[in-house]
PDB file of C-alpha atoms in Angstrom:
ATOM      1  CA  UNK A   1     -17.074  -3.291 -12.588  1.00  0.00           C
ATOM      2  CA  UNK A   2     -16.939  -2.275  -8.840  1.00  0.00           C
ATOM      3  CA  UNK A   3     -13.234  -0.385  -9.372  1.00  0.00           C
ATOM      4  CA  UNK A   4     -12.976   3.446  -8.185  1.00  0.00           C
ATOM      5  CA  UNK A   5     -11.591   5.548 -10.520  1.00  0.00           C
ATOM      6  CA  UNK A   6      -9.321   8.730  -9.253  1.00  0.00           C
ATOM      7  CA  UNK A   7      -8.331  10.908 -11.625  1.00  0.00           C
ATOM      8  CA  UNK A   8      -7.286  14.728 -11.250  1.00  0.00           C
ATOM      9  CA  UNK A   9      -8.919  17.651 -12.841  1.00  0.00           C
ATOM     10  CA  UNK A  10      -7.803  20.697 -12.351  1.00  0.00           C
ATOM     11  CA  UNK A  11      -7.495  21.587  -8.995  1.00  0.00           C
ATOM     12  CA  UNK A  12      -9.283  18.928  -7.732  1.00  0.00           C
ATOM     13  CA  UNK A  13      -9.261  15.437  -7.378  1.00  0.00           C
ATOM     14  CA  UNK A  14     -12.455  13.352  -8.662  1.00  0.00           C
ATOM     15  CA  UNK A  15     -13.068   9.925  -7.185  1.00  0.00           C
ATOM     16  CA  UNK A  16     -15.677   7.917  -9.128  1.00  0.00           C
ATOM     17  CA  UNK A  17     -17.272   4.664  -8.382  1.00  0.00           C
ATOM     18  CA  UNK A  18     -20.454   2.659  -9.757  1.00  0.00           C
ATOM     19  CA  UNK A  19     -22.887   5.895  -9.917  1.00  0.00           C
ATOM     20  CA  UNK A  20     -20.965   8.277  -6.941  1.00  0.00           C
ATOM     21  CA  UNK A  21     -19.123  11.400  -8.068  1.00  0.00           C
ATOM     22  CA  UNK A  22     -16.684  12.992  -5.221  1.00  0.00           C
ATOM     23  CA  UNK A  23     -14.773  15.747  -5.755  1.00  0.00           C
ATOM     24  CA  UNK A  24     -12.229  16.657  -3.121  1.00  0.00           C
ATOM     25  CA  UNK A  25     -10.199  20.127  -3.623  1.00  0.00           C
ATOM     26  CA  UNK A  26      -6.225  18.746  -3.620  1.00  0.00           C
ATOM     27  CA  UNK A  27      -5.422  22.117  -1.181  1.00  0.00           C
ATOM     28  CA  UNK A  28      -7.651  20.706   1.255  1.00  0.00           C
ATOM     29  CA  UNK A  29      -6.056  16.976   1.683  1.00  0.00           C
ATOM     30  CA  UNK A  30      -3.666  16.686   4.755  1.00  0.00           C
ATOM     31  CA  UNK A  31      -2.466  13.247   4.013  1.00  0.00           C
ATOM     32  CA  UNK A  32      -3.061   9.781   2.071  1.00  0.00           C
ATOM     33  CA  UNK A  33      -2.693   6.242   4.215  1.00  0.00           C
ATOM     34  CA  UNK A  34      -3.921   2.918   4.784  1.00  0.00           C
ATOM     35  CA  UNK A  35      -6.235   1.862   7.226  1.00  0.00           C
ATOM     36  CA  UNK A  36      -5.570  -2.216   8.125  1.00  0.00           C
ATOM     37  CA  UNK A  37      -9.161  -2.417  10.404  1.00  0.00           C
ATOM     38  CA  UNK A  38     -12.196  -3.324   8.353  1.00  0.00           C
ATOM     39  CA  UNK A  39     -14.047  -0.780   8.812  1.00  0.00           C
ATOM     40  CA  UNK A  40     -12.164   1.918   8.915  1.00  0.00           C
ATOM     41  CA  UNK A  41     -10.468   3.314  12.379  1.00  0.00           C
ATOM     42  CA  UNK A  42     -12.286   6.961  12.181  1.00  0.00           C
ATOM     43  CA  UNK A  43     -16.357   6.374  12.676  1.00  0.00           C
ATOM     44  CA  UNK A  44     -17.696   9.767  10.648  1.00  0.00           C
ATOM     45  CA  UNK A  45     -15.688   8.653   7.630  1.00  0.00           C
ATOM     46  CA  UNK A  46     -17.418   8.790   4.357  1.00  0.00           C
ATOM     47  CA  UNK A  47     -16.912   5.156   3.080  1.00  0.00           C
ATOM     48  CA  UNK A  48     -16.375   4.212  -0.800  1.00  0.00           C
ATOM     49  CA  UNK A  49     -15.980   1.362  -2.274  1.00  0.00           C
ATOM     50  CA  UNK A  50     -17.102  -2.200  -1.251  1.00  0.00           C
ATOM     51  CA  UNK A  51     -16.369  -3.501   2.071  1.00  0.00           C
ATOM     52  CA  UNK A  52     -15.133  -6.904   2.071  1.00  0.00           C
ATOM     53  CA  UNK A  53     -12.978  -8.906   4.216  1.00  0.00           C
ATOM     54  CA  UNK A  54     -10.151  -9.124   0.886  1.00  0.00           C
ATOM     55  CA  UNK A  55     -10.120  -4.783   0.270  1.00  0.00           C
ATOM     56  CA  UNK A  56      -7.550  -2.771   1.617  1.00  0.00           C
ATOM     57  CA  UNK A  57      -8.206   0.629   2.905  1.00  0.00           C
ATOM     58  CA  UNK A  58      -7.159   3.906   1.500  1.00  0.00           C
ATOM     59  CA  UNK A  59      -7.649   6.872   3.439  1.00  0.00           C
ATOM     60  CA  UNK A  60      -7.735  10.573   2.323  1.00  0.00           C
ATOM     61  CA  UNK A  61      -8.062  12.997   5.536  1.00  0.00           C
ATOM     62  CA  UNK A  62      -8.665  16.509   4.276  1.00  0.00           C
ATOM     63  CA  UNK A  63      -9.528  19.763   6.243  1.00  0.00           C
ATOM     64  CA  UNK A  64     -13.113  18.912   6.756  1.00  0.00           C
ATOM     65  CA  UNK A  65     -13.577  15.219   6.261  1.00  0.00           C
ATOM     66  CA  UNK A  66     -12.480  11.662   5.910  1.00  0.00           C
ATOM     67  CA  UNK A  67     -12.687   9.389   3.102  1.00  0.00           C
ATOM     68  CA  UNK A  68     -12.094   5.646   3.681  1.00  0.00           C
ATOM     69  CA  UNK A  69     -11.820   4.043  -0.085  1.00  0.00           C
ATOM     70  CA  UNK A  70     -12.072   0.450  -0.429  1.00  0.00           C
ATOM     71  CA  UNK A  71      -9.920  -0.738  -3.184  1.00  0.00           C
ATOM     72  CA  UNK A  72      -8.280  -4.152  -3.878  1.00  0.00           C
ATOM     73  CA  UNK A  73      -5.467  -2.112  -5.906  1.00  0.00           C
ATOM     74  CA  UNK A  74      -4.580   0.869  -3.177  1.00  0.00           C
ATOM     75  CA  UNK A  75      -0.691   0.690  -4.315  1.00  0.00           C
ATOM     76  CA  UNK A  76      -1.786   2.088  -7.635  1.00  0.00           C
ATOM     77  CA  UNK A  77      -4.752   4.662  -5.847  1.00  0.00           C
ATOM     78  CA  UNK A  78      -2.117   6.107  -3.195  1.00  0.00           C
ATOM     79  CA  UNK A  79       0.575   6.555  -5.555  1.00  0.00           C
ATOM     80  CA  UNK A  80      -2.208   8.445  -7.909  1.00  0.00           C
ATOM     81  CA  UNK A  81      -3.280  10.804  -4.866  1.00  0.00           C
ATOM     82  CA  UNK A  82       0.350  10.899  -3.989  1.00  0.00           C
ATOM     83  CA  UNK A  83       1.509  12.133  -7.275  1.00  0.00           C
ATOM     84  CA  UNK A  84      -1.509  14.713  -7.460  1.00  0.00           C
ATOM     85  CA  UNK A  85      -0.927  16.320  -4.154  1.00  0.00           C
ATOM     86  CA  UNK A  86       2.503  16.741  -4.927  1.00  0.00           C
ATOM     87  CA  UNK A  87       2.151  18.417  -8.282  1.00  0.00           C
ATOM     88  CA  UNK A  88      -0.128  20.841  -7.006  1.00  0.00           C
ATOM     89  CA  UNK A  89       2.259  21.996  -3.968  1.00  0.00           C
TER      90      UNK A  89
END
């Protein structure tokens, strides 16, 4: 009910969760990790997902800004962005 779906489409990469639509350009995304503070190490990040103390952090840091997704499956999400960064370049 509360997942975020990733998915790629096209050129870009569409995050979706509850009534939020993101789309991110996969040229523009530097790199995918995990964050392991709660809130996220980098302040101005734009934050998705629900923020509880159980979540794990994945973090997309493209040209302009940073996305902090809060997922409970973030193995499966990061080797999703992963896989789409690298069959675009």
């Amino acid at each position: 009910m509360f997942e975020i779906f990733v998915k790629k489409v096209n050129s870009d990469i569409v995050i979706r969760w509850l009534l939020s639509k993101i789309t991110i350009p996969i040229c523009d995304i530097l790199t995918v990790t995990t964050d392991d503070t709660y809130g996220g190490k980098e302040k101005q990040a734009i934050r998705i997902g629900m923020p509880y103390g159980t979540t794990d952090r994945v973090v997309i840091i493209t040209n302009e800004n940073t996305y902090i997704l809060f997922t409970t499956n973030y193995i499966s999400i990061q080797k999703k962005l992963n896989s789409y960064i690298h069959s675009i370049k």
